PDB file of N, CA, C and O in Angstrom:
ATOM      1  N   MET A   1       6.440 -17.618  31.023  1.00  0.00           N
ATOM      2  CA  MET A   1       5.235 -17.358  30.253  1.00  0.00           C
ATOM      3  C   MET A   1       5.598 -16.470  29.065  1.00  0.00           C
ATOM      4  O   MET A   1       6.359 -15.518  29.189  1.00  0.00           O
ATOM      5  N   ILE A   2       5.026 -16.769  27.938  1.00  0.00           N
ATOM      6  CA  ILE A   2       5.263 -15.987  26.723  1.00  0.00           C
ATOM      7  C   ILE A   2       4.101 -15.032  26.522  1.00  0.00           C
ATOM      8  O   ILE A   2       2.940 -15.441  26.562  1.00  0.00           O
ATOM      9  N   ASN A   3       4.423 -13.765  26.312  1.00  0.00           N
ATOM     10  CA  ASN A   3       3.401 -12.767  26.011  1.00  0.00           C
ATOM     11  C   ASN A   3       3.447 -12.442  24.533  1.00  0.00           C
ATOM     12  O   ASN A   3       4.485 -12.059  24.010  1.00  0.00           O
ATOM     13  N   LEU A   4       2.344 -12.614  23.851  1.00  0.00           N
ATOM     14  CA  LEU A   4       2.258 -12.305  22.437  1.00  0.00           C
ATOM     15  C   LEU A   4       1.801 -10.860  22.262  1.00  0.00           C
ATOM     16  O   LEU A   4       0.925 -10.391  22.982  1.00  0.00           O
ATOM     17  N   VAL A   5       2.422 -10.177  21.315  1.00  0.00           N
ATOM     18  CA  VAL A   5       2.037  -8.797  21.020  1.00  0.00           C
ATOM     19  C   VAL A   5       1.806  -8.672  19.520  1.00  0.00           C
ATOM     20  O   VAL A   5       2.375  -9.420  18.735  1.00  0.00           O
ATOM     21  N   PRO A   6       0.981  -7.715  19.119  1.00  0.00           N
ATOM     22  CA  PRO A   6       0.752  -7.509  17.686  1.00  0.00           C
ATOM     23  C   PRO A   6       2.030  -7.039  16.989  1.00  0.00           C
ATOM     24  O   PRO A   6       2.858  -6.347  17.587  1.00  0.00           O
ATOM     25  N   VAL A   7       2.171  -7.428  15.748  1.00  0.00           N
ATOM     26  CA  VAL A   7       3.325  -7.009  14.959  1.00  0.00           C
ATOM     27  C   VAL A   7       3.407  -5.492  14.901  1.00  0.00           C
ATOM     28  O   VAL A   7       4.476  -4.903  14.974  1.00  0.00           O
ATOM     29  N   SER A   8       2.265  -4.829  14.795  1.00  0.00           N
ATOM     30  CA  SER A   8       2.260  -3.363  14.707  1.00  0.00           C
ATOM     31  C   SER A   8       2.886  -2.726  15.943  1.00  0.00           C
ATOM     32  O   SER A   8       3.538  -1.687  15.855  1.00  0.00           O
ATOM     33  N   ALA A   9       2.731  -3.347  17.092  1.00  0.00           N
ATOM     34  CA  ALA A   9       3.327  -2.813  18.309  1.00  0.00           C
ATOM     35  C   ALA A   9       4.844  -2.915  18.254  1.00  0.00           C
ATOM     36  O   ALA A   9       5.558  -2.009  18.684  1.00  0.00           O
ATOM     37  N   VAL A  10       5.340  -4.000  17.712  1.00  0.00           N
ATOM     38  CA  VAL A  10       6.787  -4.171  17.575  1.00  0.00           C
ATOM     39  C   VAL A  10       7.334  -3.167  16.586  1.00  0.00           C
ATOM     40  O   VAL A  10       8.346  -2.510  16.824  1.00  0.00           O
ATOM     41  N   LEU A  11       6.672  -3.014  15.441  1.00  0.00           N
ATOM     42  CA  LEU A  11       7.127  -2.056  14.440  1.00  0.00           C
ATOM     43  C   LEU A  11       7.100  -0.638  14.986  1.00  0.00           C
ATOM     44  O   LEU A  11       8.008   0.147  14.738  1.00  0.00           O
ATOM     45  N   SER A  12       6.067  -0.305  15.725  1.00  0.00           N
ATOM     46  CA  SER A  12       5.963   1.030  16.301  1.00  0.00           C
ATOM     47  C   SER A  12       7.088   1.291  17.288  1.00  0.00           C
ATOM     48  O   SER A  12       7.666   2.366  17.324  1.00  0.00           O
ATOM     49  N   ALA A  13       7.410   0.295  18.080  1.00  0.00           N
ATOM     50  CA  ALA A  13       8.460   0.452  19.081  1.00  0.00           C
ATOM     51  C   ALA A  13       9.820   0.634  18.427  1.00  0.00           C
ATOM     52  O   ALA A  13      10.657   1.388  18.905  1.00  0.00           O
ATOM     53  N   GLU A  14      10.051  -0.047  17.316  1.00  0.00           N
ATOM     54  CA  GLU A  14      11.348   0.019  16.656  1.00  0.00           C
ATOM     55  C   GLU A  14      11.517   1.271  15.814  1.00  0.00           C
ATOM     56  O   GLU A  14      12.587   1.829  15.727  1.00  0.00           O
ATOM     57  N   SER A  15      10.468   1.722  15.167  1.00  0.00           N
ATOM     58  CA  SER A  15      10.604   2.822  14.221  1.00  0.00           C
ATOM     59  C   SER A  15      10.048   4.140  14.733  1.00  0.00           C
ATOM     60  O   SER A  15      10.151   5.149  14.059  1.00  0.00           O
ATOM     61  N   GLY A  16       9.437   4.137  15.890  1.00  0.00           N
ATOM     62  CA  GLY A  16       8.866   5.368  16.416  1.00  0.00           C
ATOM     63  C   GLY A  16       7.487   5.663  15.855  1.00  0.00           C
ATOM     64  O   GLY A  16       6.912   6.691  16.114  1.00  0.00           O
ATOM     65  N   GLY A  17       6.920   4.790  15.059  1.00  0.00           N
ATOM     66  CA  GLY A  17       5.595   4.967  14.477  1.00  0.00           C
ATOM     67  C   GLY A  17       5.314   3.866  13.493  1.00  0.00           C
ATOM     68  O   GLY A  17       6.172   3.040  13.196  1.00  0.00           O
ATOM     69  N   ARG A  18       4.120   3.847  12.990  1.00  0.00           N
ATOM     70  CA  ARG A  18       3.779   2.819  12.009  1.00  0.00           C
ATOM     71  C   ARG A  18       4.456   3.122  10.685  1.00  0.00           C
ATOM     72  O   ARG A  18       4.483   4.266  10.257  1.00  0.00           O
ATOM     73  N   PRO A  19       4.985   2.112  10.023  1.00  0.00           N
ATOM     74  CA  PRO A  19       5.594   2.360   8.723  1.00  0.00           C
ATOM     75  C   PRO A  19       4.534   2.751   7.700  1.00  0.00           C
ATOM     76  O   PRO A  19       3.396   2.296   7.779  1.00  0.00           O
ATOM     77  N   ALA A  20       4.890   3.611   6.785  1.00  0.00           N
ATOM     78  CA  ALA A  20       3.956   4.032   5.749  1.00  0.00           C
ATOM     79  C   ALA A  20       3.651   2.854   4.832  1.00  0.00           C
ATOM     80  O   ALA A  20       4.538   2.067   4.513  1.00  0.00           O
ATOM     81  N   MET A  21       2.408   2.724   4.445  1.00  0.00           N
ATOM     82  CA  MET A  21       2.041   1.675   3.511  1.00  0.00           C
ATOM     83  C   MET A  21       2.426   2.130   2.118  1.00  0.00           C
ATOM     84  O   MET A  21       2.041   3.220   1.686  1.00  0.00           O
ATOM     85  N   VAL A  22       3.195   1.320   1.439  1.00  0.00           N
ATOM     86  CA  VAL A  22       3.610   1.644   0.083  1.00  0.00           C
ATOM     87  C   VAL A  22       3.297   0.476  -0.837  1.00  0.00           C
ATOM     88  O   VAL A  22       3.151  -0.662  -0.394  1.00  0.00           O
ATOM     89  N   ILE A  23       3.189   0.778  -2.111  1.00  0.00           N
ATOM     90  CA  ILE A  23       2.894  -0.228  -3.118  1.00  0.00           C
ATOM     91  C   ILE A  23       4.206  -0.631  -3.772  1.00  0.00           C
ATOM     92  O   ILE A  23       4.900   0.206  -4.349  1.00  0.00           O
ATOM     93  N   ASP A  24       4.534  -1.898  -3.669  1.00  0.00           N
ATOM     94  CA  ASP A  24       5.765  -2.419  -4.268  1.00  0.00           C
ATOM     95  C   ASP A  24       5.533  -2.609  -5.766  1.00  0.00           C
ATOM     96  O   ASP A  24       4.870  -3.550  -6.186  1.00  0.00           O
ATOM     97  N   THR A  25       6.089  -1.712  -6.563  1.00  0.00           N
ATOM     98  CA  THR A  25       5.847  -1.739  -7.996  1.00  0.00           C
ATOM     99  C   THR A  25       6.619  -2.845  -8.718  1.00  0.00           C
ATOM    100  O   THR A  25       6.400  -3.060  -9.901  1.00  0.00           O
ATOM    101  N   THR A  26       7.492  -3.533  -8.006  1.00  0.00           N
ATOM    102  CA  THR A  26       8.241  -4.623  -8.635  1.00  0.00           C
ATOM    103  C   THR A  26       7.525  -5.963  -8.495  1.00  0.00           C
ATOM    104  O   THR A  26       7.947  -6.941  -9.087  1.00  0.00           O
ATOM    105  N   ASP A  27       6.449  -5.988  -7.730  1.00  0.00           N
ATOM    106  CA  ASP A  27       5.713  -7.229  -7.489  1.00  0.00           C
ATOM    107  C   ASP A  27       4.384  -7.195  -8.235  1.00  0.00           C
ATOM    108  O   ASP A  27       3.485  -6.419  -7.911  1.00  0.00           O
ATOM    109  N   HIS A  28       4.260  -8.033  -9.245  1.00  0.00           N
ATOM    110  CA  HIS A  28       3.071  -8.081 -10.098  1.00  0.00           C
ATOM    111  C   HIS A  28       1.804  -8.361  -9.280  1.00  0.00           C
ATOM    112  O   HIS A  28       0.750  -7.776  -9.529  1.00  0.00           O
ATOM    113  N   ASP A  29       1.899  -9.251  -8.300  1.00  0.00           N
ATOM    114  CA  ASP A  29       0.738  -9.584  -7.469  1.00  0.00           C
ATOM    115  C   ASP A  29       0.306  -8.408  -6.602  1.00  0.00           C
ATOM    116  O   ASP A  29      -0.891  -8.191  -6.383  1.00  0.00           O
ATOM    117  N   VAL A  30       1.266  -7.637  -6.103  1.00  0.00           N
ATOM    118  CA  VAL A  30       0.945  -6.471  -5.281  1.00  0.00           C
ATOM    119  C   VAL A  30       0.228  -5.411  -6.120  1.00  0.00           C
ATOM    120  O   VAL A  30      -0.746  -4.807  -5.674  1.00  0.00           O
ATOM    121  N   ILE A  31       0.699  -5.207  -7.335  1.00  0.00           N
ATOM    122  CA  ILE A  31       0.038  -4.256  -8.236  1.00  0.00           C
ATOM    123  C   ILE A  31      -1.405  -4.692  -8.479  1.00  0.00           C
ATOM    124  O   ILE A  31      -2.333  -3.886  -8.413  1.00  0.00           O
ATOM    125  N   GLY A  32      -1.603  -5.967  -8.727  1.00  0.00           N
ATOM    126  CA  GLY A  32      -2.954  -6.491  -8.928  1.00  0.00           C
ATOM    127  C   GLY A  32      -3.837  -6.315  -7.705  1.00  0.00           C
ATOM    128  O   GLY A  32      -5.011  -5.946  -7.820  1.00  0.00           O
ATOM    129  N   TYR A  33      -3.278  -6.585  -6.538  1.00  0.00           N
ATOM    130  CA  TYR A  33      -4.031  -6.438  -5.294  1.00  0.00           C
ATOM    131  C   TYR A  33      -4.488  -4.998  -5.095  1.00  0.00           C
ATOM    132  O   TYR A  33      -5.661  -4.741  -4.823  1.00  0.00           O
ATOM    133  N   TRP A  34      -3.550  -4.045  -5.235  1.00  0.00           N
ATOM    134  CA  TRP A  34      -3.904  -2.644  -5.003  1.00  0.00           C
ATOM    135  C   TRP A  34      -4.808  -2.086  -6.099  1.00  0.00           C
ATOM    136  O   TRP A  34      -5.667  -1.252  -5.832  1.00  0.00           O
ATOM    137  N   ALA A  35      -4.654  -2.562  -7.321  1.00  0.00           N
ATOM    138  CA  ALA A  35      -5.570  -2.147  -8.391  1.00  0.00           C
ATOM    139  C   ALA A  35      -6.996  -2.596  -8.036  1.00  0.00           C
ATOM    140  O   ALA A  35      -7.953  -1.827  -8.175  1.00  0.00           O
ATOM    141  N   TYR A  36      -7.106  -3.820  -7.548  1.00  0.00           N
ATOM    142  CA  TYR A  36      -8.414  -4.336  -7.127  1.00  0.00           C
ATOM    143  C   TYR A  36      -8.956  -3.534  -5.943  1.00  0.00           C
ATOM    144  O   TYR A  36     -10.112  -3.116  -5.946  1.00  0.00           O
ATOM    145  N   ARG A  37      -8.116  -3.333  -4.919  1.00  0.00           N
ATOM    146  CA  ARG A  37      -8.560  -2.615  -3.711  1.00  0.00           C
ATOM    147  C   ARG A  37      -8.989  -1.182  -4.011  1.00  0.00           C
ATOM    148  O   ARG A  37      -9.916  -0.662  -3.401  1.00  0.00           O
ATOM    149  N   LEU A  38      -8.301  -0.533  -4.956  1.00  0.00           N
ATOM    150  CA  LEU A  38      -8.611   0.857  -5.284  1.00  0.00           C
ATOM    151  C   LEU A  38      -9.585   0.974  -6.453  1.00  0.00           C
ATOM    152  O   LEU A  38      -9.923   2.074  -6.868  1.00  0.00           O
ATOM    153  N   ASN A  39     -10.020  -0.169  -6.968  1.00  0.00           N
ATOM    154  CA  ASN A  39     -11.015  -0.231  -8.042  1.00  0.00           C
ATOM    155  C   ASN A  39     -10.571   0.527  -9.291  1.00  0.00           C
ATOM    156  O   ASN A  39     -11.319   1.331  -9.848  1.00  0.00           O
ATOM    157  N   VAL A  40      -9.327   0.279  -9.710  1.00  0.00           N
ATOM    158  CA  VAL A  40      -8.784   0.883 -10.924  1.00  0.00           C
ATOM    159  C   VAL A  40      -8.047  -0.199 -11.717  1.00  0.00           C
ATOM    160  O   VAL A  40      -7.749  -1.268 -11.192  1.00  0.00           O
ATOM    161  N   SER A  41      -7.742   0.114 -12.962  1.00  0.00           N
ATOM    162  CA  SER A  41      -6.960  -0.827 -13.760  1.00  0.00           C
ATOM    163  C   SER A  41      -5.501  -0.767 -13.316  1.00  0.00           C
ATOM    164  O   SER A  41      -5.065   0.189 -12.676  1.00  0.00           O
ATOM    165  N   ARG A  42      -4.751  -1.793 -13.674  1.00  0.00           N
ATOM    166  CA  ARG A  42      -3.316  -1.810 -13.365  1.00  0.00           C
ATOM    167  C   ARG A  42      -2.622  -0.604 -14.001  1.00  0.00           C
ATOM    168  O   ARG A  42      -1.770   0.013 -13.378  1.00  0.00           O
ATOM    169  N   ASP A  43      -2.994  -0.303 -15.243  1.00  0.00           N
ATOM    170  CA  ASP A  43      -2.374   0.831 -15.942  1.00  0.00           C
ATOM    171  C   ASP A  43      -2.663   2.151 -15.241  1.00  0.00           C
ATOM    172  O   ASP A  43      -1.782   2.996 -15.094  1.00  0.00           O
ATOM    173  N   ASP A  44      -3.904   2.333 -14.779  1.00  0.00           N
ATOM    174  CA  ASP A  44      -4.258   3.556 -14.057  1.00  0.00           C
ATOM    175  C   ASP A  44      -3.494   3.646 -12.735  1.00  0.00           C
ATOM    176  O   ASP A  44      -3.065   4.723 -12.328  1.00  0.00           O
ATOM    177  N   LEU A  45      -3.338   2.516 -12.075  1.00  0.00           N
ATOM    178  CA  LEU A  45      -2.596   2.499 -10.819  1.00  0.00           C
ATOM    179  C   LEU A  45      -1.139   2.868 -11.049  1.00  0.00           C
ATOM    180  O   LEU A  45      -0.585   3.713 -10.339  1.00  0.00           O
ATOM    181  N   ILE A  46      -0.523   2.272 -12.049  1.00  0.00           N
ATOM    182  CA  ILE A  46       0.882   2.566 -12.339  1.00  0.00           C
ATOM    183  C   ILE A  46       1.049   4.026 -12.738  1.00  0.00           C
ATOM    184  O   ILE A  46       2.004   4.688 -12.322  1.00  0.00           O
ATOM    185  N   SER A  47       0.118   4.560 -13.509  1.00  0.00           N
ATOM    186  CA  SER A  47       0.159   5.972 -13.892  1.00  0.00           C
ATOM    187  C   SER A  47       0.081   6.873 -12.664  1.00  0.00           C
ATOM    188  O   SER A  47       0.814   7.859 -12.547  1.00  0.00           O
ATOM    189  N   ALA A  48      -0.802   6.531 -11.729  1.00  0.00           N
ATOM    190  CA  ALA A  48      -0.935   7.320 -10.497  1.00  0.00           C
ATOM    191  C   ALA A  48       0.351   7.251  -9.674  1.00  0.00           C
ATOM    192  O   ALA A  48       0.807   8.268  -9.139  1.00  0.00           O
ATOM    193  N   ILE A  49       0.955   6.083  -9.595  1.00  0.00           N
ATOM    194  CA  ILE A  49       2.206   5.917  -8.848  1.00  0.00           C
ATOM    195  C   ILE A  49       3.308   6.762  -9.471  1.00  0.00           C
ATOM    196  O   ILE A  49       4.096   7.390  -8.765  1.00  0.00           O
ATOM    197  N   GLU A  50       3.350   6.802 -10.790  1.00  0.00           N
ATOM    198  CA  GLU A  50       4.357   7.622 -11.478  1.00  0.00           C
ATOM    199  C   GLU A  50       4.184   9.105 -11.172  1.00  0.00           C
ATOM    200  O   GLU A  50       5.155   9.852 -11.102  1.00  0.00           O
ATOM    201  N   LYS A  51       2.949   9.530 -10.952  1.00  0.00           N
ATOM    202  CA  LYS A  51       2.672  10.948 -10.689  1.00  0.00           C
ATOM    203  C   LYS A  51       2.911  11.335  -9.235  1.00  0.00           C
ATOM    204  O   LYS A  51       3.427  12.412  -8.962  1.00  0.00           O
ATOM    205  N   VAL A  52       2.485  10.477  -8.283  1.00  0.00           N
ATOM    206  CA  VAL A  52       2.506  10.890  -6.875  1.00  0.00           C
ATOM    207  C   VAL A  52       3.380  10.027  -5.972  1.00  0.00           C
ATOM    208  O   VAL A  52       3.477  10.279  -4.782  1.00  0.00           O
ATOM    209  N   GLY A  53       4.000   8.992  -6.520  1.00  0.00           N
ATOM    210  CA  GLY A  53       4.819   8.103  -5.700  1.00  0.00           C
ATOM    211  C   GLY A  53       4.032   6.871  -5.291  1.00  0.00           C
ATOM    212  O   GLY A  53       2.867   6.718  -5.621  1.00  0.00           O
ATOM    213  N   ASN A  54       4.687   5.988  -4.538  1.00  0.00           N
ATOM    214  CA  ASN A  54       4.060   4.696  -4.235  1.00  0.00           C
ATOM    215  C   ASN A  54       3.401   4.604  -2.863  1.00  0.00           C
ATOM    216  O   ASN A  54       3.034   3.535  -2.419  1.00  0.00           O
ATOM    217  N   SER A  55       3.208   5.732  -2.198  1.00  0.00           N
ATOM    218  CA  SER A  55       2.469   5.744  -0.943  1.00  0.00           C
ATOM    219  C   SER A  55       0.998   5.453  -1.224  1.00  0.00           C
ATOM    220  O   SER A  55       0.385   6.081  -2.088  1.00  0.00           O
ATOM    221  N   VAL A  56       0.446   4.500  -0.495  1.00  0.00           N
ATOM    222  CA  VAL A  56      -0.963   4.142  -0.689  1.00  0.00           C
ATOM    223  C   VAL A  56      -1.859   5.355  -0.456  1.00  0.00           C
ATOM    224  O   VAL A  56      -2.788   5.618  -1.225  1.00  0.00           O
ATOM    225  N   ALA A  57      -1.572   6.127   0.573  1.00  0.00           N
ATOM    226  CA  ALA A  57      -2.392   7.299   0.885  1.00  0.00           C
ATOM    227  C   ALA A  57      -2.327   8.321  -0.247  1.00  0.00           C
ATOM    228  O   ALA A  57      -3.361   8.876  -0.645  1.00  0.00           O
ATOM    229  N   ALA A  58      -1.145   8.571  -0.785  1.00  0.00           N
ATOM    230  CA  ALA A  58      -0.992   9.542  -1.870  1.00  0.00           C
ATOM    231  C   ALA A  58      -1.707   9.062  -3.132  1.00  0.00           C
ATOM    232  O   ALA A  58      -2.383   9.844  -3.815  1.00  0.00           O
ATOM    233  N   VAL A  59      -1.567   7.787  -3.427  1.00  0.00           N
ATOM    234  CA  VAL A  59      -2.239   7.235  -4.612  1.00  0.00           C
ATOM    235  C   VAL A  59      -3.740   7.311  -4.442  1.00  0.00           C
ATOM    236  O   VAL A  59      -4.458   7.724  -5.362  1.00  0.00           O
ATOM    237  N   ARG A  60      -4.228   6.954  -3.273  1.00  0.00           N
ATOM    238  CA  ARG A  60      -5.674   7.014  -3.017  1.00  0.00           C
ATOM    239  C   ARG A  60      -6.215   8.434  -3.174  1.00  0.00           C
ATOM    240  O   ARG A  60      -7.233   8.655  -3.831  1.00  0.00           O
ATOM    241  N   ARG A  61      -5.502   9.413  -2.600  1.00  0.00           N
ATOM    242  CA  ARG A  61      -5.936  10.823  -2.741  1.00  0.00           C
ATOM    243  C   ARG A  61      -5.935  11.244  -4.203  1.00  0.00           C
ATOM    244  O   ARG A  61      -6.864  11.907  -4.666  1.00  0.00           O
ATOM    245  N   HIS A  62      -4.898  10.866  -4.928  1.00  0.00           N
ATOM    246  CA  HIS A  62      -4.805  11.235  -6.343  1.00  0.00           C
ATOM    247  C   HIS A  62      -5.961  10.635  -7.150  1.00  0.00           C
ATOM    248  O   HIS A  62      -6.552  11.320  -7.984  1.00  0.00           O
ATOM    249  N   LEU A  63      -6.259   9.383  -6.899  1.00  0.00           N
ATOM    250  CA  LEU A  63      -7.325   8.716  -7.652  1.00  0.00           C
ATOM    251  C   LEU A  63      -8.702   9.259  -7.301  1.00  0.00           C
ATOM    252  O   LEU A  63      -9.596   9.250  -8.139  1.00  0.00           O
ATOM    253  N   GLU A  64      -8.871   9.747  -6.086  1.00  0.00           N
ATOM    254  CA  GLU A  64     -10.170  10.275  -5.662  1.00  0.00           C
ATOM    255  C   GLU A  64     -10.408  11.701  -6.135  1.00  0.00           C
ATOM    256  O   GLU A  64     -11.525  12.179  -6.125  1.00  0.00           O
ATOM    257  N   SER A  65      -9.333  12.370  -6.544  1.00  0.00           N
ATOM    258  CA  SER A  65      -9.494  13.776  -6.969  1.00  0.00           C
ATOM    259  C   SER A  65      -9.955  13.889  -8.392  1.00  0.00           C
ATOM    260  O   SER A  65     -10.035  13.012  -9.147  1.00  0.00           O
TER     261      SER A  65
END
């Protein structure tokens, strides 16, 4: 019998925790997605990433401040 498990469970088991969500600045589609999700322009998103790094949590905190 095959038991299916969520990908997050596998990642947690291998890395000791969930991997941090980061924004891949080399992927044009990813930049567009996160700009849409965070309700900012691409330029504002890239500016925020330059200031605080590419962690989604850090960018979100920066944009909300």
